[in-house]
Amino acid sequence: MRLSKLYMPTLREDPQDAEIASHKFLLRAGMIRKTASGIYTYLPLGYRTIRKIENIVREEMDNAGAMEILMSAIQPAEIWRESGRWNKFGPEMFKLKDRNDREFCLGPTAEEYFTTLIRDEVKSYKDLPLNLYQIQTKYRDEKRPRFGINRAREFSMKDAYTFDTSEENLDISYMNMYRAYENIFDRLHLDYKIVEGDNGAMGGNESHEFIALSETGEGVIVYSPSGKFGATEEKAPVEYSLPEKEEEKEIEKVHTPNAKTIEEVGEFLKVDKKKCAKAIDLMVEGKPVLVFIPGDRELNIAKLVSLLEVPEHEIRMMDDEEIVKIGSHPGYTGPKDIDTRVIIDKSLTLMNNLVIGANEDEYHYINANYKRDFDGEVAEDLLLVEDGDIIPGTSEKYEFARGIEVGNIFKLGTKYSKALNATFLDEDGKEQYFVMGSYGVGITRSVTAIIEQNHDDNGIIWPIAVAPYQAIVTIVNVKDNAQRELGERIYKDLKKKGVEVLLDDRRDRAGVKFKDRDLIGIPLRITCGKKSKDNIVEYSTRREMENSDITAGEAITNILEEIKNM
Ligand code: ATP
Ligand code: MG
């Protein structure tokens, strides 16, 4: 492709709303353009990279025995109602109606859709296992669309679904996809970690996330230094180290003016924050719920979500009026003598002589003890992991890292097949529910992860495997015959040899060409300058940026060699 013809609207200036490198460079390199918040157009260079990623994903999925299909992006509401997710998905789902008032959604994912397809088609164990996938646009009305196509409202996802006869067979299908994902992210040249995930809204009982490491990532993961354990922050178990139990003392109501926060209360009463019960006053599906954890810790909302089995969007903080309405006082809520659902983190039940709110303005209790003075549902572990925490069952401390979730695989079990009544006949002619798994790769998000890991101040540094073009030939001065002729000759030769190559044959100044070349990040580069008349070119790679003067033939050989080894 000739740059004189290519639609590549590069920008000199950093776009205002671009906070991270990938967003900035995708816009500046003329790869994407914004239509509306979280909705983007992919321009020629951007779309080429997306198609390359799709093809790598496709090859690895096909190799693993999965079969590609394409279902509609529009899905009927009924199947989501049957599974119970029409409301559960909540405000993230784009809903629409046709002219006859029939309801649909723009698919945010497709567990229901695939399950109903198989439910109506596959009758016998003989047709199993089955692994189907699609690469399809997904829609999620994200609360905070950010970072360009990293967290978009319209994005491309590869989603796969497996159907098996038993949990054991699901384990095989799951591991097969796990390996396929390793191959995919290796081929995308991502530096990533695989960690245990929280199944969340998806359901099921085991999942893994593939996290591309990046300081700009929204995901926090924890892992053991030995590499044996890794999990998302949401999933990480916390085993809290607690003070020795002491003798139970007499409970006492004390005046604690202006001591509302844990800091203030602990300071005022001279009690370790750990032993001051922190109240989290919530409305869950419109009903009040009080959650108590140790004062020095934070609540892990994902753990609460899975305990309550309600979607996160159905949980919010109470306002002051609501706190008064349940018979308490803002800043002083406690688990004693209150007629509201109370959930207590287990650690609070293992310590004694606690400080708790007295549900009365300016009063706390000291020396409160679980069971003797207050009661409630005990939750095993509601705590967010923290620096310094020990990984349960080991003597290792958690390490922390940030990253971008590029893939996620789930063992779903029979959650969807049961909800949608999808069965097959087993060897004994007995009806059984399909045992399922689902597997997602963020195609467009992967583009952003690759750039976050591969850029410098001047632009993108594409790994060859996903570069929109593998090589670029720059003619420094197109008015110079020798330069132009050599550039054209090399360009044609590379094309003939199957290299995806750009020719910068524009009339622009050399500086502009070099800047654009760095910005769009083409990995292998030949410059035809002053020495062209002697058949000498400058050869360099985008990553190393070191020029060497070599013959045109040698440069071509280098490029072919690099592509062979990519
Ligand atoms: P997140 O936690 O980042 O919101 P998710 O866990 O909800 O993502 P999944 O349902 O696991 O997402 O979807 C599978 C994959 O699709 C994710 O691993 C991610 O790579 C991609 N993805 C999800 N949401 C978006 C989005 N808003 N924009 C771009 N890619 C996305
Ligand atoms: Mg996920």
Coordinates of C-alpha atoms and ligand atoms in Angstrom, one line a residue:
M1 CA 0.0 0.0 0.0
R2 CA 1.2 3.5 -0.9
L3 CA 1.0 6.1 1.8
S4 CA 0.1 8.6 -0.9
K5 CA -3.2 6.6 -1.2
L6 CA -3.6 5.3 2.3
Y7 CA -6.3 6.8 4.4
M8 CA -4.3 7.5 7.5
P9 CA -5.3 10.7 9.2
T10 CA -2.5 11.1 11.7
L11 CA -2.6 13.9 14.4
R12 CA 0.3 15.9 15.6
E13 CA -1.1 16.9 18.9
D14 CA -2.2 14.6 21.8
P15 CA -6.0 14.4 21.9
Q16 CA -7.4 16.0 25.0
D17 CA -9.4 13.2 26.5
A18 CA -6.9 10.4 25.9
E19 CA -5.5 9.4 29.3
I20 CA -3.4 6.4 28.4
A21 CA -0.9 5.7 25.7
S22 CA -2.9 3.2 23.7
H23 CA -5.9 5.6 23.5
K24 CA -3.7 8.5 22.5
F25 CA -1.7 6.6 19.9
L26 CA -4.7 4.9 18.3
L27 CA -6.2 8.3 17.7
R28 CA -3.0 10.0 16.7
A29 CA -1.9 7.2 14.4
G30 CA -5.3 7.5 12.6
M31 CA -6.4 4.0 13.6
I32 CA -9.6 4.8 15.4
R33 CA -12.1 7.7 15.6
K34 CA -14.7 8.3 18.2
T35 CA -18.4 8.4 17.3
A36 CA -19.9 8.7 20.8
S37 CA -18.8 7.8 24.3
G38 CA -17.4 4.3 24.1
I39 CA -18.3 3.9 20.4
Y40 CA -15.6 3.9 17.8
T41 CA -14.9 3.6 14.1
Y42 CA -11.9 1.5 13.1
L43 CA -9.9 3.1 10.3
P44 CA -7.8 1.1 7.8
L45 CA -4.6 0.7 9.9
G46 CA -6.6 0.0 13.1
Y47 CA -8.9 -2.5 11.4
R48 CA -6.0 -4.4 9.9
T49 CA -4.5 -5.0 13.3
I50 CA -7.9 -6.1 14.6
R51 CA -8.3 -8.6 11.8
K52 CA -4.8 -9.9 12.5
I53 CA -5.7 -10.5 16.1
E54 CA -9.0 -12.1 15.0
N55 CA -7.1 -14.4 12.8
I56 CA -4.7 -15.5 15.5
V57 CA -7.6 -16.2 17.7
R58 CA -9.4 -18.0 14.9
E59 CA -6.4 -20.2 14.1
E60 CA -5.9 -21.2 17.8
M61 CA -9.6 -21.9 18.3
D62 CA -9.8 -24.0 15.2
N63 CA -6.6 -25.9 16.2
A64 CA -8.3 -26.6 19.5
G65 CA -11.2 -28.2 17.8
A66 CA -13.7 -25.3 18.2
M67 CA -16.0 -24.4 15.3
E68 CA -16.8 -20.9 14.2
I69 CA -20.4 -19.7 13.8
L70 CA -22.0 -16.3 13.8
M71 CA -25.1 -15.5 15.7
S72 CA -26.9 -12.2 15.6
A73 CA -25.9 -9.3 17.7
I74 CA -29.6 -8.9 18.4
Q75 CA -31.0 -11.3 20.9
P76 CA -34.6 -11.9 22.0
A77 CA -35.5 -10.9 25.5
E78 CA -37.3 -14.2 26.3
I79 CA -34.1 -16.2 26.6
W80 CA -32.6 -13.7 29.0
R81 CA -35.9 -13.7 31.0
E82 CA -35.7 -17.5 31.2
S83 CA -32.2 -17.4 32.6
G84 CA -33.0 -14.6 35.0
R85 CA -30.4 -12.3 33.6
W86 CA -32.7 -9.8 31.8
N87 CA -32.9 -7.8 35.0
K88 CA -29.7 -9.1 36.6
F89 CA -27.6 -7.6 33.8
G90 CA -29.2 -4.3 34.7
P91 CA -28.3 -0.9 33.2
E92 CA -25.4 -2.4 31.3
M93 CA -27.7 -4.0 28.8
F94 CA -28.8 -2.1 25.7
K95 CA -32.5 -3.0 25.3
L96 CA -34.7 -2.3 22.3
K97 CA -38.1 -3.1 20.9
D98 CA -39.3 -3.9 17.4
R99 CA -42.3 -2.3 15.8
N100 CA -44.5 -4.9 17.3
D101 CA -43.3 -4.2 20.8
R102 CA -41.3 -7.4 21.0
E103 CA -38.2 -6.9 23.3
F104 CA -34.6 -7.5 22.3
C105 CA -31.2 -6.6 23.5
L106 CA -27.9 -6.0 21.9
G107 CA -25.9 -9.0 23.1
P108 CA -23.4 -8.2 25.9
T109 CA -22.4 -11.9 25.8
A110 CA -24.2 -15.0 24.5
E111 CA -24.5 -17.9 27.1
E112 CA -28.3 -17.9 26.7
Y113 CA -28.2 -17.6 22.9
F114 CA -25.8 -20.6 22.5
T115 CA -27.6 -22.7 25.1
T116 CA -30.9 -22.3 23.3
L117 CA -29.4 -23.1 19.9
I118 CA -28.0 -26.4 21.3
R119 CA -31.1 -27.1 23.4
D120 CA -33.2 -27.2 20.2
E121 CA -30.7 -29.1 18.1
V122 CA -28.5 -31.5 20.0
K123 CA -30.3 -34.5 21.5
S124 CA -27.7 -37.2 22.2
Y125 CA -24.5 -37.7 24.1
K126 CA -23.1 -39.0 20.8
D127 CA -23.0 -35.4 19.5
L128 CA -20.9 -34.2 22.5
P129 CA -18.5 -32.7 23.3
L130 CA -19.2 -29.6 21.3
N131 CA -17.2 -26.3 21.2
L132 CA -18.7 -23.4 19.2
Y133 CA -17.4 -19.9 19.0
Q134 CA -18.0 -16.6 17.3
I135 CA -16.2 -13.3 16.8
Q136 CA -19.0 -10.8 17.2
T137 CA -19.6 -7.3 18.2
K138 CA -20.8 -7.0 21.8
Y139 CA -22.7 -4.2 23.5
R140 CA -22.5 -3.1 27.1
D141 CA -23.7 0.2 28.3
E142 CA -20.7 0.6 30.7
K143 CA -21.0 3.0 33.6
R144 CA -17.7 4.5 32.8
P145 CA -16.6 4.0 29.2
R146 CA -12.9 4.8 29.3
F147 CA -9.5 4.6 27.6
G148 CA -10.9 4.5 24.1
I149 CA -11.5 0.9 22.9
N150 CA -10.2 -0.5 26.2
R151 CA -13.5 -0.1 28.0
A152 CA -15.9 0.6 25.2
R153 CA -19.7 0.2 24.9
E154 CA -19.4 -1.5 21.5
F155 CA -16.5 -3.9 21.2
S156 CA -15.4 -7.1 19.5
M157 CA -15.2 -10.3 21.6
K158 CA -14.5 -13.8 20.6
D159 CA -16.9 -15.9 22.7
A160 CA -16.8 -19.7 22.8
Y161 CA -19.2 -22.1 24.6
T162 CA -18.5 -25.8 25.3
F163 CA -21.1 -28.5 25.9
D164 CA -20.2 -31.7 27.7
T165 CA -21.8 -34.7 29.2
S166 CA -20.2 -34.4 32.6
E167 CA -18.1 -32.3 35.0
E168 CA -15.0 -34.5 34.2
N169 CA -15.5 -33.8 30.5
L170 CA -16.0 -30.1 31.1
D171 CA -12.6 -30.2 32.9
I172 CA -11.0 -31.5 29.7
S173 CA -12.8 -28.9 27.5
Y174 CA -11.8 -26.2 30.0
M175 CA -8.1 -27.1 30.0
N176 CA -8.2 -27.3 26.2
M177 CA -9.4 -23.7 26.1
Y178 CA -6.9 -22.7 28.8
R179 CA -4.1 -23.9 26.6
A180 CA -5.6 -22.3 23.5
Y181 CA -5.7 -19.0 25.4
E182 CA -2.0 -19.4 26.3
N183 CA -1.2 -19.9 22.7
I184 CA -3.3 -16.9 21.7
F185 CA -1.7 -14.4 24.2
D186 CA 1.8 -15.8 23.5
R187 CA 1.2 -15.1 19.8
L188 CA 0.0 -11.6 20.6
H189 CA 3.3 -11.1 22.4
L190 CA 1.6 -10.0 25.6
D191 CA 3.3 -10.2 29.0
Y192 CA 0.4 -11.7 31.0
K193 CA -0.5 -13.6 34.1
I194 CA -3.3 -16.2 34.5
V195 CA -5.2 -15.8 37.7
E196 CA -8.2 -17.3 39.4
G197 CA -11.2 -15.1 38.9
D198 CA -14.5 -14.4 40.6
N199 CA -17.4 -15.9 38.6
G200 CA -19.6 -12.9 39.4
A201 CA -22.6 -12.4 37.2
M202 CA -21.6 -15.3 34.9
G203 CA -22.2 -17.9 37.5
G204 CA -20.5 -21.3 37.8
N205 CA -17.8 -22.3 40.1
E206 CA -14.3 -21.8 38.6
S207 CA -12.8 -19.2 36.3
H208 CA -9.5 -17.8 35.2
E209 CA -8.6 -14.4 33.9
F210 CA -5.8 -13.6 31.5
I211 CA -4.4 -10.3 32.6
A212 CA -1.9 -8.3 30.4
L213 CA 0.4 -6.6 32.9
S214 CA 0.2 -2.8 32.7
E215 CA 0.3 0.0 35.2
T216 CA -2.6 1.5 33.4
G217 CA -4.8 -1.5 33.8
E218 CA -8.0 -1.3 35.8
G219 CA -7.6 -4.8 37.2
V220 CA -5.6 -5.5 40.3
I221 CA -4.2 -9.0 40.7
V222 CA -2.4 -10.7 43.5
Y223 CA 0.0 -13.7 43.2
S224 CA 2.6 -15.6 45.2
P225 CA 6.3 -14.9 44.7
S226 CA 6.7 -18.6 43.9
G227 CA 4.2 -18.3 41.1
K228 CA 2.0 -21.1 42.5
F229 CA -0.9 -18.9 43.2
G230 CA -2.6 -16.0 41.5
A231 CA -6.0 -14.4 41.7
T232 CA -7.9 -11.2 41.0
E233 CA -8.2 -8.8 43.9
E234 CA -11.9 -9.7 44.0
K235 CA -11.3 -13.4 44.4
A236 CA -8.2 -13.3 46.7
P237 CA -8.9 -15.0 50.0
V238 CA -8.0 -13.1 53.2
E239 CA -6.9 -14.9 56.3
Y240 CA -6.8 -12.2 58.9
S241 CA -4.3 -12.2 61.7
L242 CA -6.2 -11.5 64.9
P243 CA -5.2 -10.5 68.4
E244 CA -5.2 -13.1 71.1
K245 CA -8.6 -13.6 72.7
E246 CA -8.9 -11.9 76.1
E247 CA -11.3 -12.3 78.9
E248 CA -14.8 -10.9 78.1
K249 CA -15.4 -7.6 79.9
E250 CA -18.6 -5.9 80.9
I251 CA -20.3 -4.2 78.0
E252 CA -20.6 -0.4 78.4
K253 CA -22.3 2.4 76.5
V254 CA -19.9 5.3 76.2
H255 CA -20.3 8.9 75.0
T256 CA -18.2 9.4 71.9
P257 CA -19.0 12.9 70.6
N258 CA -17.6 13.8 67.2
A259 CA -16.2 10.3 66.8
K260 CA -17.9 8.9 63.7
T261 CA -15.2 7.5 61.6
I262 CA -13.2 4.5 62.7
E263 CA -10.1 6.7 63.0
E264 CA -11.9 9.0 65.3
V265 CA -13.5 6.3 67.4
G266 CA -10.3 4.2 67.7
E267 CA -8.3 7.3 68.7
F268 CA -10.9 8.6 71.2
L269 CA -11.4 5.2 72.9
K270 CA -7.8 4.2 72.6
V271 CA -8.8 0.9 71.0
D272 CA -7.1 -0.9 68.1
K273 CA -9.0 -0.1 64.9
K274 CA -9.2 -3.8 64.2
K275 CA -11.5 -4.1 67.2
C276 CA -13.8 -1.3 66.1
A277 CA -16.5 -2.7 64.0
K278 CA -16.8 -0.8 60.8
A279 CA -20.4 -0.5 59.6
I280 CA -21.3 -0.5 55.9
D281 CA -24.9 0.6 55.7
L282 CA -26.4 -0.8 52.5
M283 CA -29.7 -1.0 50.6
V284 CA -29.8 -4.3 48.8
E285 CA -32.6 -4.6 46.3
G286 CA -34.3 -1.8 48.2
K287 CA -34.0 -3.5 51.6
P288 CA -31.6 -2.4 54.4
V289 CA -28.6 -4.6 55.1
L290 CA -25.9 -3.8 57.7
V291 CA -22.5 -5.3 57.1
F292 CA -19.8 -5.2 59.7
I293 CA -16.0 -5.8 59.2
P294 CA -12.9 -4.9 61.3
G295 CA -12.2 -1.2 61.3
D296 CA -8.8 -1.4 59.7
R297 CA -10.0 -3.3 56.6
E298 CA -12.0 -2.6 53.4
L299 CA -15.1 -4.5 52.2
N300 CA -14.6 -6.7 49.1
I301 CA -17.8 -5.9 47.2
A302 CA -17.4 -9.0 44.9
K303 CA -17.4 -11.3 47.9
L304 CA -20.5 -9.6 49.2
V305 CA -22.2 -9.9 45.8
S306 CA -21.6 -13.6 45.7
L307 CA -22.8 -14.1 49.3
L308 CA -26.0 -12.1 48.7
E309 CA -26.5 -13.5 45.2
V310 CA -27.7 -10.2 43.9
P311 CA -26.2 -8.1 41.1
E312 CA -23.9 -5.3 42.1
H313 CA -26.2 -2.7 40.6
E314 CA -28.8 -3.7 43.2
I315 CA -26.5 -2.7 46.0
R316 CA -26.0 0.9 47.1
M317 CA -25.1 2.8 50.3
M318 CA -28.0 4.0 52.5
D319 CA -28.5 7.7 52.8
D320 CA -28.8 9.4 56.2
E321 CA -32.6 9.4 56.2
E322 CA -32.7 5.6 55.5
I323 CA -30.3 5.0 58.4
V324 CA -32.6 7.0 60.7
K325 CA -35.6 5.1 59.4
I326 CA -34.1 1.7 60.5
G327 CA -33.7 3.2 64.0
S328 CA -30.1 4.1 63.9
H329 CA -28.0 7.2 63.5
P330 CA -25.5 8.0 60.7
G331 CA -21.9 7.3 61.9
Y332 CA -23.2 5.2 64.8
T333 CA -24.7 2.1 63.3
G334 CA -24.1 -1.1 65.2
P335 CA -25.2 -4.7 65.2
K336 CA -26.8 -4.6 68.6
D337 CA -30.6 -4.3 69.2
I338 CA -31.5 -3.5 65.6
D339 CA -34.3 -5.0 63.6
T340 CA -32.4 -5.2 60.3
R341 CA -30.5 -7.9 58.4
V342 CA -27.0 -8.0 59.9
I343 CA -24.0 -9.6 58.2
I344 CA -20.8 -9.9 60.2
D345 CA -17.4 -10.8 58.9
K346 CA -16.2 -13.8 60.7
S347 CA -13.1 -12.1 62.0
L348 CA -15.2 -10.0 64.2
T349 CA -16.7 -13.1 65.9
L350 CA -13.2 -14.3 66.6
M351 CA -12.1 -11.3 68.6
N352 CA -13.7 -10.0 71.8
N353 CA -14.3 -6.8 73.6
L354 CA -15.2 -4.9 70.4
V355 CA -16.3 -1.3 69.9
I356 CA -19.6 -1.1 68.0
G357 CA -22.0 1.7 67.2
A358 CA -24.9 2.1 69.6
N359 CA -27.4 3.2 67.0
E360 CA -27.7 6.4 68.8
D361 CA -26.1 9.8 68.2
E362 CA -22.7 10.2 69.9
Y363 CA -22.7 6.8 71.5
H364 CA -20.8 3.6 71.1
Y365 CA -20.5 0.4 73.1
I366 CA -17.2 -0.9 74.3
N367 CA -16.5 -4.5 75.3
A368 CA -19.2 -5.8 73.0
N369 CA -19.0 -9.5 72.3
Y370 CA -20.5 -11.6 69.5
K371 CA -23.4 -13.8 70.6
R372 CA -23.4 -12.4 74.1
D373 CA -24.2 -8.8 73.0
F374 CA -25.1 -8.9 69.3
D375 CA -25.8 -11.5 66.6
G376 CA -26.2 -11.7 62.9
E377 CA -25.3 -13.9 59.8
V378 CA -21.6 -14.7 59.9
A379 CA -19.8 -14.4 56.5
E380 CA -16.7 -16.4 56.0
D381 CA -14.6 -13.7 54.4
L382 CA -15.7 -10.3 53.1
L383 CA -12.4 -8.6 53.2
L384 CA -10.4 -7.0 50.4
V385 CA -6.8 -8.2 50.2
E386 CA -4.2 -5.8 51.4
D387 CA -0.4 -5.3 51.2
G388 CA 1.1 -7.5 53.9
D389 CA -1.6 -10.2 53.8
I390 CA -0.4 -13.8 53.9
I391 CA -1.7 -16.2 51.2
P392 CA -3.8 -18.7 53.2
G393 CA -2.3 -22.1 53.6
T394 CA 1.2 -20.8 52.8
S395 CA 3.8 -18.6 54.5
E396 CA 4.1 -16.4 51.4
K397 CA 3.0 -12.8 51.2
Y398 CA 0.8 -11.6 48.4
E399 CA 2.5 -9.6 45.6
F400 CA 0.4 -7.1 43.8
A401 CA 0.2 -6.0 40.1
R402 CA -2.1 -4.1 37.8
G403 CA -3.3 -5.3 34.4
I404 CA -5.8 -5.4 31.6
E405 CA -8.2 -8.3 31.5
V406 CA -7.9 -9.6 27.9
G407 CA -9.5 -13.0 28.4
N408 CA -11.7 -14.8 30.8
I409 CA -12.7 -18.5 30.9
F410 CA -15.5 -20.0 33.0
K411 CA -16.7 -23.3 34.1
L412 CA -20.5 -22.7 34.1
G413 CA -21.6 -26.2 35.0
T414 CA -25.4 -26.6 34.5
K415 CA -26.4 -23.1 35.5
Y416 CA -27.6 -22.1 32.0
S417 CA -28.7 -25.6 30.8
K418 CA -30.9 -25.9 33.9
A419 CA -32.3 -22.4 33.7
L420 CA -33.1 -22.9 30.0
N421 CA -34.0 -26.6 30.3
A422 CA -31.4 -27.7 27.8
T423 CA -30.9 -31.5 28.0
F424 CA -29.5 -34.5 26.0
L425 CA -30.0 -38.2 26.4
D426 CA -27.1 -40.0 28.0
E427 CA -25.9 -43.6 27.2
D428 CA -28.7 -45.0 29.3
G429 CA -31.4 -42.9 27.5
K430 CA -31.7 -40.7 30.6
E431 CA -32.2 -37.0 30.3
Q432 CA -29.2 -34.9 31.5
Y433 CA -28.4 -31.2 31.5
F434 CA -25.5 -30.1 29.3
V435 CA -22.4 -29.2 31.4
M436 CA -21.1 -26.0 30.0
G437 CA -18.2 -23.6 29.9
S438 CA -17.8 -20.2 28.3
Y439 CA -14.7 -18.4 27.1
G440 CA -14.1 -14.8 26.1
V441 CA -11.3 -12.9 24.4
G442 CA -11.5 -9.1 24.1
I443 CA -10.3 -8.6 20.6
T444 CA -10.4 -4.9 20.5
R445 CA -9.3 -4.6 24.1
S446 CA -6.2 -6.7 23.2
V447 CA -5.2 -4.0 20.8
T448 CA -4.9 -1.6 23.7
A449 CA -3.0 -4.1 25.9
I450 CA -0.5 -4.7 23.1
I451 CA 0.1 -0.9 22.8
E452 CA 0.3 -0.3 26.5
Q453 CA 3.1 -2.9 26.6
N454 CA 4.7 -1.8 23.3
H455 CA 5.3 1.9 22.8
D456 CA 7.7 4.8 23.5
D457 CA 7.3 8.6 23.5
N458 CA 7.1 8.7 19.7
G459 CA 4.4 6.1 19.1
I460 CA 3.5 2.4 18.9
I461 CA 6.0 -0.4 18.5
W462 CA 4.0 -3.2 17.0
P463 CA 5.1 -6.8 17.4
I464 CA 5.3 -8.1 13.8
A465 CA 2.5 -10.6 14.3
V466 CA -0.1 -7.9 14.8
A467 CA 1.3 -4.9 13.0
P468 CA -1.1 -3.4 10.4
Y469 CA 1.8 -3.8 8.0
Q470 CA 5.1 -5.6 8.6
A471 CA 7.4 -3.3 6.8
I472 CA 7.7 0.2 5.5
V473 CA 9.9 1.6 2.7
T474 CA 10.5 5.3 3.0
I475 CA 11.6 7.4 0.1
V476 CA 13.3 10.4 1.7
N477 CA 12.9 12.6 -1.4
V478 CA 10.5 11.5 -4.1
K479 CA 11.9 14.1 -6.5
D480 CA 15.2 12.2 -6.6
N481 CA 15.1 9.6 -9.3
A482 CA 17.6 7.2 -7.7
Q483 CA 15.7 7.3 -4.4
R484 CA 12.3 6.9 -6.0
E485 CA 13.4 4.0 -8.3
L486 CA 15.1 2.1 -5.6
G487 CA 12.2 2.5 -3.2
E488 CA 9.7 1.4 -5.8
R489 CA 11.9 -1.6 -6.7
I490 CA 12.2 -2.7 -3.1
Y491 CA 8.5 -2.2 -2.4
K492 CA 7.5 -4.3 -5.4
D493 CA 10.0 -7.0 -4.5
L494 CA 8.8 -7.2 -0.9
K495 CA 5.2 -7.4 -2.1
K496 CA 6.0 -10.1 -4.5
K497 CA 7.6 -12.1 -1.6
G498 CA 4.4 -11.8 0.4
V499 CA 5.5 -9.1 2.8
E500 CA 2.8 -6.7 4.0
V501 CA 4.6 -3.5 3.1
L502 CA 3.9 0.2 3.0
L503 CA 5.7 2.6 0.6
D504 CA 6.0 6.2 1.8
D505 CA 5.9 7.9 -1.6
R506 CA 4.5 11.1 -0.3
R507 CA 5.8 14.5 -1.3
D508 CA 6.2 15.5 2.4
R509 CA 9.4 16.5 4.2
A510 CA 11.6 13.7 5.5
G511 CA 10.9 14.7 9.1
V512 CA 7.1 14.3 8.6
K513 CA 7.6 10.8 7.2
F514 CA 9.9 9.7 9.9
K515 CA 7.5 11.0 12.6
D516 CA 4.6 9.2 11.0
R517 CA 6.6 6.0 10.7
D518 CA 7.5 6.1 14.4
L519 CA 3.9 6.9 15.4
I520 CA 2.2 4.1 13.4
G521 CA 4.9 1.7 14.7
I522 CA 5.6 -0.4 11.6
P523 CA 8.2 -2.8 12.9
L524 CA 10.7 -3.3 9.9
R525 CA 11.9 -0.3 8.0
I526 CA 14.0 0.6 5.0
T527 CA 14.9 4.2 4.1
C528 CA 16.0 5.1 0.6
G529 CA 18.1 8.3 1.0
K530 CA 21.2 9.8 -0.5
K531 CA 23.1 6.5 -1.0
S532 CA 20.3 5.1 -3.2
K533 CA 22.4 5.6 -6.3
D534 CA 24.8 3.1 -4.8
N535 CA 22.1 0.6 -4.0
I536 CA 22.6 1.3 -0.2
V537 CA 19.7 1.8 2.1
E538 CA 19.2 2.4 5.8
Y539 CA 17.7 -0.5 7.6
S540 CA 16.2 -0.4 11.1
T541 CA 13.6 -1.9 13.3
R542 CA 11.1 0.3 15.1
R543 CA 12.0 -1.3 18.5
E544 CA 15.8 -0.8 18.3
M545 CA 15.8 2.3 16.1
E546 CA 19.4 1.7 15.1
N547 CA 20.2 2.4 11.5
S548 CA 22.7 0.4 9.5
D549 CA 23.7 1.1 5.9
I550 CA 23.4 -2.1 3.9
T551 CA 22.6 -3.1 0.4
A552 CA 18.9 -3.2 -0.7
G553 CA 19.3 -7.0 -1.1
E554 CA 20.6 -7.4 2.4
A555 CA 17.8 -5.3 3.8
I556 CA 15.2 -7.4 2.1
T557 CA 16.8 -10.6 3.4
N558 CA 16.7 -9.1 6.9
I559 CA 13.0 -8.4 6.6
L560 CA 12.2 -11.9 5.4
E561 CA 14.2 -13.3 8.2
E562 CA 12.5 -11.3 10.9
I563 CA 9.1 -12.3 9.5
K564 CA 10.0 -15.9 9.5
N565 CA 11.0 -15.7 13.1
M566 CA 8.1 -13.6 14.3
Ligands
ATP1 P1 -14.5 -6.1 32.9 O1 -14.3 -6.7 34.2 O2 -13.2 -5.5 32.3 O3 -15.6 -5.2 32.8 P2 -15.8 -8.4 32.2 O4 -15.2 -9.4 33.1 O5 -17.1 -7.9 32.4 O6 -14.8 -7.2 31.9 P3 -16.2 -10.6 30.3 O7 -17.7 -10.8 30.5 O8 -15.3 -11.6 31.0 O9 -15.8 -9.1 30.7 O10 -15.9 -10.5 28.7 C1 -14.9 -11.2 28.1 C2 -13.8 -10.3 27.6 O11 -14.3 -9.2 26.8 C3 -13.0 -9.6 28.7 O12 -12.0 -10.4 29.2 C4 -12.5 -8.4 28.0 O13 -11.3 -8.7 27.4 C5 -13.6 -8.0 27.0 N1 -14.4 -6.9 27.4 C6 -15.3 -6.9 28.4 N2 -15.9 -5.7 28.5 C7 -15.3 -4.9 27.6 C8 -15.5 -3.5 27.2 N3 -16.3 -2.8 27.8 N4 -14.7 -3.1 26.2 C9 -13.8 -3.8 25.6 N5 -13.6 -5.1 25.9 C10 -14.3 -5.7 26.9
MG2 MG -14.3 -11.1 32.8

